[in-house]
XYZ file of C-alpha atoms in Angstrom:
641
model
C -31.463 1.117 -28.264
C -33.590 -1.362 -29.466
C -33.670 -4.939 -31.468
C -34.630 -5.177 -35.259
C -35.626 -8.255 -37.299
C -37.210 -9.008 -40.388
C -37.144 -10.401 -44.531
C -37.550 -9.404 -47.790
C -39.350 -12.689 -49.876
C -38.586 -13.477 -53.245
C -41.375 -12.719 -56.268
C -42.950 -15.895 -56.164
C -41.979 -16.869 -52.932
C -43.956 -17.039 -49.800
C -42.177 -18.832 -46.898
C -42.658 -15.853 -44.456
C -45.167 -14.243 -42.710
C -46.701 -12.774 -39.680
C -46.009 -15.356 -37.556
C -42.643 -15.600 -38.638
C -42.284 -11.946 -37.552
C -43.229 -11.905 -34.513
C -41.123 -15.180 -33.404
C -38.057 -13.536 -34.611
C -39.280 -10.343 -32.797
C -40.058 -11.827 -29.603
C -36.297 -13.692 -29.020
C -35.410 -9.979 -28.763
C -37.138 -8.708 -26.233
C -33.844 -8.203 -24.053
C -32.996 -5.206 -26.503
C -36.439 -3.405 -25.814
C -38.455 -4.175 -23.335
C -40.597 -0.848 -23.908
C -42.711 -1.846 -26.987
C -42.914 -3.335 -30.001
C -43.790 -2.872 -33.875
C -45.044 -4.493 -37.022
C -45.045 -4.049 -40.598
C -45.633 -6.756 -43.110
C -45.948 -5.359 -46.815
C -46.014 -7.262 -50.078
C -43.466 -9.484 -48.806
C -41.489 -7.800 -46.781
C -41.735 -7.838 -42.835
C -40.477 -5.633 -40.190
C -40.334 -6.083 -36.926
C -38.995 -4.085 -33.962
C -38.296 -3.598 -29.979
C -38.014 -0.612 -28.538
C -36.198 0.522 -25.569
C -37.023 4.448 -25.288
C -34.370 6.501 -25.195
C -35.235 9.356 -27.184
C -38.515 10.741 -27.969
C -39.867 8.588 -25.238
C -43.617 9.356 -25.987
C -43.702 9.269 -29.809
C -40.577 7.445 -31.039
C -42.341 3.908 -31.972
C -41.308 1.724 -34.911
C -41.962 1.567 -37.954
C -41.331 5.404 -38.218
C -43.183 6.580 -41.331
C -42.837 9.633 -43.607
C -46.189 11.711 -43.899
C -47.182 10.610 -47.176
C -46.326 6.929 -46.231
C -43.608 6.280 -49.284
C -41.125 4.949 -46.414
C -41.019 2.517 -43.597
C -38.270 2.179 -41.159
C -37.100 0.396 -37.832
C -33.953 1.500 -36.144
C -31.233 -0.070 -33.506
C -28.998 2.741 -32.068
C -28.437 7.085 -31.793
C -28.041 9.465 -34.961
C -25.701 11.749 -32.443
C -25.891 14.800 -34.989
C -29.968 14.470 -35.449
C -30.735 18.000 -34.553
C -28.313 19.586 -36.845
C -29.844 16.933 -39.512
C -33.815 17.836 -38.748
C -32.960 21.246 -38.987
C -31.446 20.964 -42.581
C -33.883 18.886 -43.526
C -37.185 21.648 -42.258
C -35.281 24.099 -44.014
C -36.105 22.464 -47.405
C -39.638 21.955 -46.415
C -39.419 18.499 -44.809
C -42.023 18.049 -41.827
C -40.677 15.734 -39.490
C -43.584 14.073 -37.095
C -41.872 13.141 -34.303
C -38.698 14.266 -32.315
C -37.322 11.194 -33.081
C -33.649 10.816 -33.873
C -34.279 7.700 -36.461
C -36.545 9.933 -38.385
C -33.862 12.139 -39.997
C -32.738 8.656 -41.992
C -36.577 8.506 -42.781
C -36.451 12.379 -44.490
C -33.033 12.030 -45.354
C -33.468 8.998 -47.798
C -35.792 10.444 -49.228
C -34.360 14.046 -49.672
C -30.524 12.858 -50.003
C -31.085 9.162 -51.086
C -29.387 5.844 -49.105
C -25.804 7.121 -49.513
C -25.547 10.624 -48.808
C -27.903 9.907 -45.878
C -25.345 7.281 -44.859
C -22.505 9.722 -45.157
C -24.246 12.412 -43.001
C -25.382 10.678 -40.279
C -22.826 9.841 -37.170
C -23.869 7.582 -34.411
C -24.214 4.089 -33.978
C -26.644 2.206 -35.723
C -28.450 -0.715 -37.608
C -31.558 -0.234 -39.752
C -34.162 -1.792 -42.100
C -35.402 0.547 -44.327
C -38.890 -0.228 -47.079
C -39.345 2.320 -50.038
C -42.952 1.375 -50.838
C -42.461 3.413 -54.182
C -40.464 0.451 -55.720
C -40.854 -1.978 -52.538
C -37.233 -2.123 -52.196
C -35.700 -2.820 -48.875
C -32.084 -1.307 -47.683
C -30.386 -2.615 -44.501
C -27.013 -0.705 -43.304
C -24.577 -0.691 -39.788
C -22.538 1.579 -38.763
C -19.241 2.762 -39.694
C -17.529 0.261 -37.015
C -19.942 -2.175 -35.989
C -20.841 -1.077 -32.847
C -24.671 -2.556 -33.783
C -25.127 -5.904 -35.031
C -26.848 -6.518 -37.749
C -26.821 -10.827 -39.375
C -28.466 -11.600 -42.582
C -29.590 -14.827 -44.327
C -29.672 -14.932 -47.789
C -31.062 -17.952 -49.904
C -33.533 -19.018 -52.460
C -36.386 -17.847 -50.539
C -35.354 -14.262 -50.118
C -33.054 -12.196 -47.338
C -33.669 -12.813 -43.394
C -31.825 -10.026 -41.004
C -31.939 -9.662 -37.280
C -29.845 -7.625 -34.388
C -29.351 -10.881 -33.633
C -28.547 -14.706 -35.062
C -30.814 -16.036 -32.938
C -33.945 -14.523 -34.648
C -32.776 -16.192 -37.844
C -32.686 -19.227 -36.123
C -36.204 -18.314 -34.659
C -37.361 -17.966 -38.420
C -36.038 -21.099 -39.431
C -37.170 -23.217 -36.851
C -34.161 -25.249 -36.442
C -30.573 -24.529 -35.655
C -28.340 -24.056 -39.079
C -25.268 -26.408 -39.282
C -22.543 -24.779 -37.734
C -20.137 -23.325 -40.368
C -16.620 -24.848 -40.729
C -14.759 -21.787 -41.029
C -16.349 -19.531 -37.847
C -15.789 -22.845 -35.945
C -11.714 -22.521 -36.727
C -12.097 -19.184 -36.065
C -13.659 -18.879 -33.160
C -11.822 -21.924 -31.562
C -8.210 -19.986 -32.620
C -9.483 -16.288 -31.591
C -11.878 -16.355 -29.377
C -14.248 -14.326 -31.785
C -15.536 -15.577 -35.324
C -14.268 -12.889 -38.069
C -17.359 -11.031 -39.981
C -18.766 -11.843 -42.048
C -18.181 -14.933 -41.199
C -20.877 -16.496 -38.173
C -20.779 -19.740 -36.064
C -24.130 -20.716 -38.199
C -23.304 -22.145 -41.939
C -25.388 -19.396 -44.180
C -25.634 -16.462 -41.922
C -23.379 -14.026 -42.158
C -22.514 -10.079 -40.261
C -23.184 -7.523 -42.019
C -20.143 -5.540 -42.570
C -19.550 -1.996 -40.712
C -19.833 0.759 -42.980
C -21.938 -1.259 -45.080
C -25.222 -1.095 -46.729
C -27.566 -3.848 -48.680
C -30.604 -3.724 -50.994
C -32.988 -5.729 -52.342
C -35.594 -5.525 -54.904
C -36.660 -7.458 -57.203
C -35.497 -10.588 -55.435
C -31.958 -9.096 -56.155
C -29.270 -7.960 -53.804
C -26.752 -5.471 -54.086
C -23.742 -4.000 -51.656
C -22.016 -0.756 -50.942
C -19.651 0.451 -48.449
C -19.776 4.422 -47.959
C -17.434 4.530 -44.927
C -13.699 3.169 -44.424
C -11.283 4.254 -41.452
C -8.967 6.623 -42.614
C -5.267 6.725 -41.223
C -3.312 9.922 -42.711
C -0.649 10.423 -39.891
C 0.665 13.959 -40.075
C -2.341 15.679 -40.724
C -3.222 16.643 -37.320
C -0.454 18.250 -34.944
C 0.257 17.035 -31.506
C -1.535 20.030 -29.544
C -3.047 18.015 -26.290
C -5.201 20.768 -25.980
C -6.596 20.478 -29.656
C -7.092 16.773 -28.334
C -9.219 17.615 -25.464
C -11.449 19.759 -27.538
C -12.183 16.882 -29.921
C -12.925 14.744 -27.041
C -15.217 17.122 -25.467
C -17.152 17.440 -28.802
C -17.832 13.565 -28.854
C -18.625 13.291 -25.334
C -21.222 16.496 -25.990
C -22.554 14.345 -29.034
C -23.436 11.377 -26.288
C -25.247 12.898 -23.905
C -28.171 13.318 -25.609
C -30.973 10.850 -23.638
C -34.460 11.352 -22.043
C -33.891 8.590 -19.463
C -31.074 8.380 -16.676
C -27.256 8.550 -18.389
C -24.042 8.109 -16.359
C -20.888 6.506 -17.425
C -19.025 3.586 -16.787
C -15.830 4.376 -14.242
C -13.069 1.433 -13.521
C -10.286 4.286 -12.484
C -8.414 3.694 -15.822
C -7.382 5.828 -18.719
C -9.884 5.833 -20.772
C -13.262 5.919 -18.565
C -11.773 8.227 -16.617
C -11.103 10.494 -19.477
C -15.174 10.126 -20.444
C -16.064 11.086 -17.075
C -13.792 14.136 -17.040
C -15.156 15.946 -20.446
C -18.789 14.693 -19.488
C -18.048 16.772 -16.313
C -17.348 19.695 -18.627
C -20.072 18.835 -21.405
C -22.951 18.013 -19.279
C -25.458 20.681 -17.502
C -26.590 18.724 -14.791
C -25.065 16.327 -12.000
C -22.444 13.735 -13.531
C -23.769 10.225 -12.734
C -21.121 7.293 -12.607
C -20.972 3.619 -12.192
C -18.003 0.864 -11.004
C -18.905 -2.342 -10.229
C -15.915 -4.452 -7.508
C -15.748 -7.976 -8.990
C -15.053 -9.797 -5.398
C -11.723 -11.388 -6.915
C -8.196 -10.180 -5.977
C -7.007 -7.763 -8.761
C -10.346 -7.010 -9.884
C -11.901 -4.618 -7.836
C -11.284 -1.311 -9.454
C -13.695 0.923 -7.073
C -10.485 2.382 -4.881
C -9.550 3.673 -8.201
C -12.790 5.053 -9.262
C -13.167 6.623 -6.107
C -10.354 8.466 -6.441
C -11.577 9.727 -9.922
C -15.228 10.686 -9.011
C -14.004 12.527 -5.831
C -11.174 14.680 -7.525
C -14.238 15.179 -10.439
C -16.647 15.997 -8.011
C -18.839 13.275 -9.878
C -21.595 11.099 -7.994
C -20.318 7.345 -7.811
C -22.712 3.982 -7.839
C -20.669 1.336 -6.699
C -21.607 -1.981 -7.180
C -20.163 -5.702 -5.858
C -20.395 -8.632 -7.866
C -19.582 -12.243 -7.413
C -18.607 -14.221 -10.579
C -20.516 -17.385 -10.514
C -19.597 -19.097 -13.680
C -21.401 -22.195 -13.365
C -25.032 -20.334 -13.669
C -23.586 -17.519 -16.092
C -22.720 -19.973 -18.681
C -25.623 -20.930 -20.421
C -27.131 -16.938 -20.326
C -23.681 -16.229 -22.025
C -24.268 -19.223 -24.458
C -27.623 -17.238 -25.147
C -26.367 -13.953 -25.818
C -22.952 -14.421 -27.212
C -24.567 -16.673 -29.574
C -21.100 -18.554 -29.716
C -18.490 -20.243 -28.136
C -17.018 -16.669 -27.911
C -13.640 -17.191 -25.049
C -13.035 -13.618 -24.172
C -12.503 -14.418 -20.202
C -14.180 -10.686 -19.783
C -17.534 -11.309 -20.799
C -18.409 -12.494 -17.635
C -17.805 -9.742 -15.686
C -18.747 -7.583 -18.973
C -22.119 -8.911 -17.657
C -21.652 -8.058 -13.883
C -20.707 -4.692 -14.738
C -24.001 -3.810 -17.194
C -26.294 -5.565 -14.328
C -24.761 -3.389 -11.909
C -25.287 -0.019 -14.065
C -28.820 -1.023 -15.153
C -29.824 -0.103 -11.654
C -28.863 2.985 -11.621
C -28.973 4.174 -15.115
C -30.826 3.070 -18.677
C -27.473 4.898 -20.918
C -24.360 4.549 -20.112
C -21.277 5.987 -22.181
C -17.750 3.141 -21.941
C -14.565 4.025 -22.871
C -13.542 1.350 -25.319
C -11.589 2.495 -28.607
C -9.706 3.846 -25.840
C -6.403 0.728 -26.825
C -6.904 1.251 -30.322
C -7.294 4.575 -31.213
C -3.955 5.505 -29.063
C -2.064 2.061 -28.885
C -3.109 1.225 -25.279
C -2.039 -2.768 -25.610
C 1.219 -4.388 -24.954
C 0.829 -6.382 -27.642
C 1.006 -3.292 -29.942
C 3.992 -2.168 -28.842
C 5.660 -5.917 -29.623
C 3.913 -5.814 -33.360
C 5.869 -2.576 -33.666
C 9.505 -3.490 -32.266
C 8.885 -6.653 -34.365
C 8.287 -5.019 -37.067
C 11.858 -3.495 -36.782
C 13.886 -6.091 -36.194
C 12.267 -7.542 -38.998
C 13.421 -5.186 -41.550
C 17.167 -5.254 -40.038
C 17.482 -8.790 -40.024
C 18.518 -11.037 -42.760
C 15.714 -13.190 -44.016
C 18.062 -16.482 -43.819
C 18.137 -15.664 -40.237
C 14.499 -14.836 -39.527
C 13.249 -17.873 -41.608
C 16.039 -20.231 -40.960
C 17.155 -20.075 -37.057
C 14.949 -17.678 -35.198
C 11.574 -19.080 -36.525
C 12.122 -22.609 -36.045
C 13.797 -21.254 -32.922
C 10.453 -19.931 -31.471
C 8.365 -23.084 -32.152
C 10.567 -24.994 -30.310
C 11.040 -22.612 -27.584
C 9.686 -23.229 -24.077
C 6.693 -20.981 -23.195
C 4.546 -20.203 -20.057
C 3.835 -17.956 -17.251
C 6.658 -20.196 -15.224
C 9.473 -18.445 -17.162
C 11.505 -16.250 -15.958
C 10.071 -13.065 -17.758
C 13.283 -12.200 -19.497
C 13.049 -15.640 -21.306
C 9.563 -15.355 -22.537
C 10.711 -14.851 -25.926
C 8.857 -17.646 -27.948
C 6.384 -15.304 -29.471
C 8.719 -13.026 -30.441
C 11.143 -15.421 -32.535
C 8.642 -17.479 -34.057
C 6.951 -13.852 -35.066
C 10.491 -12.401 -36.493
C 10.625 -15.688 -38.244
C 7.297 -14.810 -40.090
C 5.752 -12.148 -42.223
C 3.569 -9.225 -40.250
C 0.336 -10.874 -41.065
C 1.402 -14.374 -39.883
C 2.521 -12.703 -36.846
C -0.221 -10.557 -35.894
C -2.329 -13.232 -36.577
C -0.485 -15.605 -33.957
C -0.323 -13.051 -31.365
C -3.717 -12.206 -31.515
C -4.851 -15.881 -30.942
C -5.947 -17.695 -28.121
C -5.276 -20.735 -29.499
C -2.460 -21.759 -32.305
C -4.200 -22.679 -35.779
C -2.231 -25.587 -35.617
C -2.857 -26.370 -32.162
C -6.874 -26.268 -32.571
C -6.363 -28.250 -35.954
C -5.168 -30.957 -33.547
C -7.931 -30.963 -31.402
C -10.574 -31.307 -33.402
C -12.094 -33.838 -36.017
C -10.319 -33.303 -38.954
C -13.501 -33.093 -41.015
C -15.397 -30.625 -38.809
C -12.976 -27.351 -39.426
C -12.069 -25.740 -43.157
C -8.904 -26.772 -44.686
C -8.858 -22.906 -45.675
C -5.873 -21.165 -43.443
C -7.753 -19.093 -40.777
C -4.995 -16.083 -42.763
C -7.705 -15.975 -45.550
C -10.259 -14.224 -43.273
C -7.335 -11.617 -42.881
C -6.204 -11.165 -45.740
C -9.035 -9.166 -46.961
C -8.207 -6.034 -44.199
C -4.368 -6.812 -44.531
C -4.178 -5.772 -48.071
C -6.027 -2.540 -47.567
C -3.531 -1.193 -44.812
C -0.133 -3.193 -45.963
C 1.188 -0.266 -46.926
C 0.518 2.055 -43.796
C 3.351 2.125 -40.994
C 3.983 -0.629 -38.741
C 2.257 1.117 -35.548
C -1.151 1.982 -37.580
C -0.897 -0.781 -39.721
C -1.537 -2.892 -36.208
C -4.324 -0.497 -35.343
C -5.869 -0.267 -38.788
C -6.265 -4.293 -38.276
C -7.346 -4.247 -34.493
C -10.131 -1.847 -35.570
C -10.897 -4.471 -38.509
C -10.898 -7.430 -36.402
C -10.277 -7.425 -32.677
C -12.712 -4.278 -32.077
C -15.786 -5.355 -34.484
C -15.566 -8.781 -33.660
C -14.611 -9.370 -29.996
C -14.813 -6.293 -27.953
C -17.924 -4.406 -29.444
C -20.020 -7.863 -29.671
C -19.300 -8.258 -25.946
C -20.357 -4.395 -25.409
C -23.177 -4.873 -26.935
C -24.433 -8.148 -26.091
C -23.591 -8.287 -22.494
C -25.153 -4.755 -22.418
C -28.928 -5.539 -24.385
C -29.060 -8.547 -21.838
C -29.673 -6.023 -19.685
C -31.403 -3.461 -21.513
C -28.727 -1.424 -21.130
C -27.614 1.186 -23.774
C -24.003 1.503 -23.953
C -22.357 4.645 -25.569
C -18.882 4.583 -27.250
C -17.610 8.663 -27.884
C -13.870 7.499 -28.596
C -15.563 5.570 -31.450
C -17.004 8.223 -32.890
C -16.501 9.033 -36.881
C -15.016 12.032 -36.582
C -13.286 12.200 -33.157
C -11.644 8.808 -34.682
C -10.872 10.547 -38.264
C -8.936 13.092 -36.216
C -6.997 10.805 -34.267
C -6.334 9.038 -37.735
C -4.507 12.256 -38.432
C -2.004 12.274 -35.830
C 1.468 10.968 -36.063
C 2.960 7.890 -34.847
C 4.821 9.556 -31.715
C 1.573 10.765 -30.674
C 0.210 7.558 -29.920
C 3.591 5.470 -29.507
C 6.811 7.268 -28.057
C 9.569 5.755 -26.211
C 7.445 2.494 -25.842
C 4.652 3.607 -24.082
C 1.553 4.083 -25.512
C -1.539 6.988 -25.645
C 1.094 9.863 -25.254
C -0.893 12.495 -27.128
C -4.155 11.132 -24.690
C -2.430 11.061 -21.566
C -0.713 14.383 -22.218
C -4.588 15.898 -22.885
C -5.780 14.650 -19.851
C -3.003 15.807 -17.618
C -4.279 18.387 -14.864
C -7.839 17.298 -15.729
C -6.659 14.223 -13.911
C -4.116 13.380 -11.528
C -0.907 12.236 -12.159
C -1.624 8.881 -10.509
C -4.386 8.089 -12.314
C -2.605 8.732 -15.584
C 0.625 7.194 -15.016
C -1.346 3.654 -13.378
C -0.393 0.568 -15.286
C -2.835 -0.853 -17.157
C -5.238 -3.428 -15.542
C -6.793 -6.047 -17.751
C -10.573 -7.337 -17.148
C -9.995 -11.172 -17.129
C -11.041 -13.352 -14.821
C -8.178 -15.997 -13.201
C -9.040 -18.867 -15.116
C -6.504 -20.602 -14.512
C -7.049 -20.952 -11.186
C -10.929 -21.600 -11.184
C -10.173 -24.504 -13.853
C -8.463 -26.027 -11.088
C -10.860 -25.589 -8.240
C -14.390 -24.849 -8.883
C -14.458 -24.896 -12.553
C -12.851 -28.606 -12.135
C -15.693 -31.121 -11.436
C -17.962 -29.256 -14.083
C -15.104 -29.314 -16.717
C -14.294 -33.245 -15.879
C -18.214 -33.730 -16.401
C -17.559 -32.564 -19.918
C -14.301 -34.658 -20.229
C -16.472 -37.710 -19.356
C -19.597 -37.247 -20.633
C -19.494 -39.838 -23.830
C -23.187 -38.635 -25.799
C -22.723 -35.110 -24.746
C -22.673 -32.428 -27.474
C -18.997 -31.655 -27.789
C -17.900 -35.142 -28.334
C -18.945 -34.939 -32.143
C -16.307 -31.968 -32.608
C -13.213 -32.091 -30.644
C -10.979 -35.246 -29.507
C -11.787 -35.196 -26.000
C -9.134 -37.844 -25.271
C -6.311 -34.941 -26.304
C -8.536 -32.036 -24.011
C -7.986 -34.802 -21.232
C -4.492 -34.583 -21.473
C -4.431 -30.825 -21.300
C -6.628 -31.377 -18.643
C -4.131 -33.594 -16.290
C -1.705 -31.214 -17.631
C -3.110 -28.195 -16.062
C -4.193 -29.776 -12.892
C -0.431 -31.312 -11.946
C 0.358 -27.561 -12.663
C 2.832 -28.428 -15.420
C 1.309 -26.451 -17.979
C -1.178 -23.718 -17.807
C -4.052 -24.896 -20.514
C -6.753 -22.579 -19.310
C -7.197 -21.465 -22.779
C -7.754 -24.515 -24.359
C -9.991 -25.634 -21.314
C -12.448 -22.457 -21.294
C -12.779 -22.944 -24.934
C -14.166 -26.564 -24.515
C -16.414 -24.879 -21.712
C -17.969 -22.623 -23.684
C -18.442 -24.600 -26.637
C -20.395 -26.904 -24.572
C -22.133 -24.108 -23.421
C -23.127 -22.623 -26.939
C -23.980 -26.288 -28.023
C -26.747 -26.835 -25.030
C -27.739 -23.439 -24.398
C -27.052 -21.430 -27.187
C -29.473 -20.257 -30.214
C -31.286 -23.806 -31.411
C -29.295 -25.600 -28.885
C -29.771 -29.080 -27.183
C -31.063 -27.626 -24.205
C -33.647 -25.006 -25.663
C -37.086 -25.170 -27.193
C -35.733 -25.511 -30.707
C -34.190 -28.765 -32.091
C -30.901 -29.231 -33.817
C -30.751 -29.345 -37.672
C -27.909 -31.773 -37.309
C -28.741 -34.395 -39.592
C -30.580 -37.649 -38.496
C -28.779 -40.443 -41.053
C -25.246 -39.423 -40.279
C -23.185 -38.943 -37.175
C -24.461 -36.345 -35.341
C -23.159 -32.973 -35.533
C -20.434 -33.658 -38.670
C -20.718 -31.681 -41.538
C-alpha cells in the first residue's frame, strides 16, 4: 500500500517541477513510510511512497519495463498477479522484479490500458507514463477502494492519493466548493466526483484518464453488474466463492491477520482464512472502553471455536485530541460518528500486523442494514397505494410528524410516511441523510451552498439501476454512494494514518459479480437480511454468532455533546472570528444547542457536524491552523464564495 502523486503540464506550460513533486510527495508519507520515488520527464512528474508489502526487496517506484518505454507508480494489490506474470512470460515478456504492480507495467504494453484494466482484480490506483508518445494514464479500481483526486486546469492535470497533495502543489487552500459543502453537511460524505475543494474532483471507480497532448480523455471499463437469477442459492457454492477471495488476499511478505469484532461478516473472513491460509491465523479486536462498544467477548468466542490467535486491544476515545488528526486525514468535515474508533481500531492492529483483511461489503453485498429492509417494504406500499394518498395525506403527514428516539418505537413512523409520500430516489436520498437538505439549507448562509438539489448528484447512479428490483436497486445505489464515498474513504484513510494496509475480499470483482447473480430471497427473506451468507456460514460458525443482532460502530454522541463534548462545542458557539462563523448561522446551531442540552431534542447530528467542520476548517488540508494559508479571498468577507 502506498501513496501516489504527481502532473502532467501542458505544451507550453511550466508551472511544475521537482520541487513541486516532492512537496506533494512528502504530505504522504503516512501511506509509505518505507521509501520513496521520483520521476520527472518532459513535463510530467511522478512521485511515490512505498509501504512494502510485496516484493519487499525490489518492489520500488517508478517500476520500469526493460527497454524503459514505460513508467509507473502504484497504490494497492493486483490479487491475480501470478496468474498475470505467468501469461505474460509465456509470450516472451521478462518481468524484473516479483512485483505485483509490474504485470500493469507488461500488460499495457502487451494488452494496452483497457484489456489490462479488465484483467487485473485487486484494489488499486495508478499513474502510468508511455514515454513512446509521453502520454500519461491514471485509473482506480472497480469500487473505489483507493483514492485517487485530480486537478485539472489551464496549466495541465494534478493527481494525488490524496487532496491534500494538490493543495501541497498549489500552495494555498482551494475555495471550498458549494456543492460538496451541501453534500457533505446533508450526508456526512461529499458524493464523487464531487470534493470539499472547488476544482478537485475523485476520480471515479472503474475509471481511467489520459492525457497527451495537453488533452484529456475518460473511460470506464468496469460497472457492477446485478443479474439476479443467475446464480442458485447453494450455501455451499457460496462458501467456495468466499474461500477463493479470501485465498486471493492473503498474499503479503509482512505480518497479515484480520480484523475480528464477533460479527457476521469478520467473522466469516476469519473462518475461510482459517481454511485458505497455511500457517497460524492471526486476528485483531480492539474494546472501545464505552458501554456497547466493546466487541472482544464476542471475538473471543470466534477465535476460540476457530482455533485462531487473538490480539486484543483497549482503546479510549478521546475526541478532543482526535479531531484535528481526523480533520487531516478525512480531508473534510466527513460526520460518520465511526471514524473515530475506525482510527482506534487500525492503531490497535498496526501493532501487531502491517495487512489486515476487514469485512466491509459485508451490508451491501447481502442487505445487512435496517434501512434496506425499510427501502424495500416502502417500495411496496408504494406501488399499492394510490398516488392521491401518498402525495396528498401521508407525505405531508410525515413532515409534520413528531420524530425522535423519545417515541414510543411503534410511533416512529415519520420517515416512513414522508418516504411513501415521495418517489424512491427522494426517499432513499432522505433516509440516507444525516441531515435534511432542507434542514442544512437553513443553517447555513444562503450564498455559501448550491441552489442545485443535492438529488442531482444522484441522479446520475439512479438512472442506471431504476429499472432493477426494489431490494438491488437499494444496493446497486449503496455501492454507488454510501460504500465509495463514506465507508471505503474511512477504511482507507483511518487505515494509511497508520500505515496500515487494509484488505476488502467481499469486495472483490468477481466474488461480488457472483453475488450479483443471486436472487432477491437470497439476500432478503422474511425481513431479515444475508440469508444465503448466514446459511454458508452455518456449522463453520456457531449458531450464536450467526443469529447476534447487529451492532453498529458509533460512538454515543449524544451523550458526549452533553458532557465532555459541551464546553468545547459552546467555545465554537461563541467564538465570533472563528472559522465557521463565515458559513453557518451560529445563532440557529445555538438553539439546537439549548435544545439538546434541556434534553428536548436530540441534535447530536447537527452538533457533530458543526464540530467537525470547525475541525476541517483549522486543521484540515490548507487550514487556519496549518503551515499553509487560506486562499479565501482578502477584499471580500472571508470565506464566501
Amino acid at each position: 500500500m502506498c501513496g501516489i502523486a504527481g502532473f502532467a503540464t501542458r505544451p507550453g506550460k511550466s508551472p511544475w517541477d521537482m520541487k513541486t513533486l516532492s512537496v506533494m510527495t512528502d504530505v504522504l508519507t503516512h501511506r509509505g513510510p518505507d521509501d520513496q520515488g521520483f520521476l520527472l520527464d518532459g513535463g510530467v512528474g511522478l512521485g511515490h511512497r512505498r509501504l512494502s508489502i510485496i516484493d519487499v526487496a525490489g518492489g520500488q517506484n517508478p517500476l520500469k519495463d526493460t527497454g524503459g518505454h514505460v513508467a509507473l507508480i502504484f497504490n494497492g494489490e493486483i490479487y491475480n498477479h501470478r496468474s498475470l506474470r505467468k501469461e505474460l512470460t509465456d509470450s516472451g515478456c521478462r518481468p524484473a522484479t516479483g512485483s505485483d504492480g509490474e504485470v500493469i507495467v507488461h500488460g499495457y504494453l502487451t494488452w494496452g490500458l483497457e484489456e489490462t484494466l479488465r484483467r487485473i482484480r485487486g484494489m488499486y490506483a495508478f499513474a502510468l507514463l508511455d514515454r513512446r508518445d509521453h502520454s500519461l494514464h491514471l485509473a482506480r479500481d472497480p469500487f473505489g477502494i483507493k483514492p485517487l483526486f485530480i486537478k485539472e486546469d489551464a496549466e495541465g492535470v494534478l493527481f494525488g492519493s490524496e487532496l491534500k497533495s494538490l493543495v501541497a502543489a498549489l500552495g494555498v487552500r482551494p475555495d471550498l466548493s458549494s456543492t460538496g459543502l451541501l453534500q457533505v453537511a446533508s450526508m456526512g460524505f461529499t458524493l464523487s466526483p464531487s470534493t470539499i475543494f472547488a476544482g478537485c474532483e475523485s476520480l471515479d471507480p472503474g475509471t481511467w484518464l489520459s492525457v497527451r497532448d495537453g488533452k484529456v480523455s475518460r473511460g470506464r471499463f468496469h460497472a457492477v453488474q446485478f443479474e439476479p437469477g443467475r446464480e442458485s442459492s447453494d450455501p455451499q457454492a457460496l462458501w467456495e466463492a468466499l474461500g477463493r477471495s479470501v485465498s486471493r488476499h492473503l498474499m503479503s511478505e509482512v505480518p497479515l491477520g484480520s480484523f475480528l469484532s464477533g460479527g457476521i461478516d469478520s467473522s466469516a473472513i476469519v473462518a475461510a482464512m482459517s481454511e485458505q491460509a497455511s500457517g497460524p491465523v492471526e486476528a485483531v479486536c480492539v474494546g472501545i472502553s464505552e458501554d456497547g462498544m466493546d466487541e472482544r467477548p464476542y471475538a473471543r468466542e470466534v477465535a476460540s471455536s476457530l482455533g485462531v490467535t487473538l490480539h486484543e486491544e483497549t482503546a479510549v476515545p478521546a475526541l478532543l485530541d482526535l479531531l484535528p488528526r481526523l480533520a487531516w486525514h478525512l480531508e473534510s468535515p466527513f460526520s460518520d460518528t465511526s471514524a473515530a474508533p475506525s482510527w482506534l481500531v487500525c492503531q490497535g492492529a498496526r501493532r501487531h500486523v502491517t495487512v489486515a483483511l476487514s469485512g466491509d461489503g459485508g451490508d451491501e453485498n447481502f442487505a445487512g442494514y435496517r434501512r434496506t429492509r425499510f427501502d424495500v417494504l416502502e417500495a411496496q406500499w408504494r406501488g399499492r397505494l394510490p398516488a392521491l394518498i401518498r402525495h396528498g395525506i401521508l407525505g405531508p403527514l410525515g413532515r409534520q410528524w413528531p420524530s425522535g428516539p423519545w417515541m414510543p418505537k411503534p410511533l416512529r413512523a415519520a420517515t416512513f410516511l414522508r418516504n411513501l409520500g415521495s418517489d424512491w430516489l427522494d426517499a432513499y436520498i432522505f433516509s440516507m441523510s444525516r441531515i435534511p437538505e432542507e434542514e442544512v439549507r437553513h443553517l447555513f448562509h444562503p450564498e455559501v451552498l448550491s441552489p442545485e438539489p443535492l438529488r442531482e448528484a444522484f441522479e446520475p447512479a439512479a438512472a442506471k439501476v431504476a429499472d432493477l428490483d426494489p431490494l438491488h436497486r437499494v444496493l446497486a445505489m449503496d455501492m454507488a454512494t454510501w460504500l465509495k464515498d463514506d465507508i471505503l474513504v474511512k477504511v482507507d484513510r483511518m487505515s494509511m494514518a497508520h500505515s496500515l494496509e487494509v484488505r476488502v475480499p467481499l469486495l472483490d470483482t468477481d466474488f461480488v459479480h457472483y453475488v450479483g447473480g443471486l436472487p432477491v430471497e437470497a439476500k432478503l427473506y422474511g425481513g431479515s437480511g444475508k440469508t444465503l451468507f448466514r446459511q454458508s456460514l452455518r456449522g463453520k460458525l456457531s449458531d450464536s454468532v450467526l443469529d447476534r443482532p447487529k451492532q453498529g460502530f458509533h460512538l454515543p454522541m449524544s451523550r458526549w455533546l452533553r458532557g465532555g463534548l459541551r464546553d468545547q462545542l459552546q467555545s465554537i458557539l461563541s467564538e465570533e472570528n472563528g472559522p465557521s462563523f463565515d458559513w453557518v448561522q451560529h445563532h440557529r446551531f445555538q438553539r439546537l444547542a439549548d435544545e439538546h442540552f434541556a434534553e428536548r431534542a436530540d441534535r447530536s447530528r447537527e452538533l457533530w457536524f458543526l464540530m467537525t467542520l470547525d475541525a476541517f476548517l483549522r486543521s484540515g488540508p490548507g487550514g487556519s491552523e496549518v503551515a499553509m494559508r487560506s486562499s479565501s479571498r482578502t477584499t471580500e468577507k472571508r470565506g464566501r464564495p
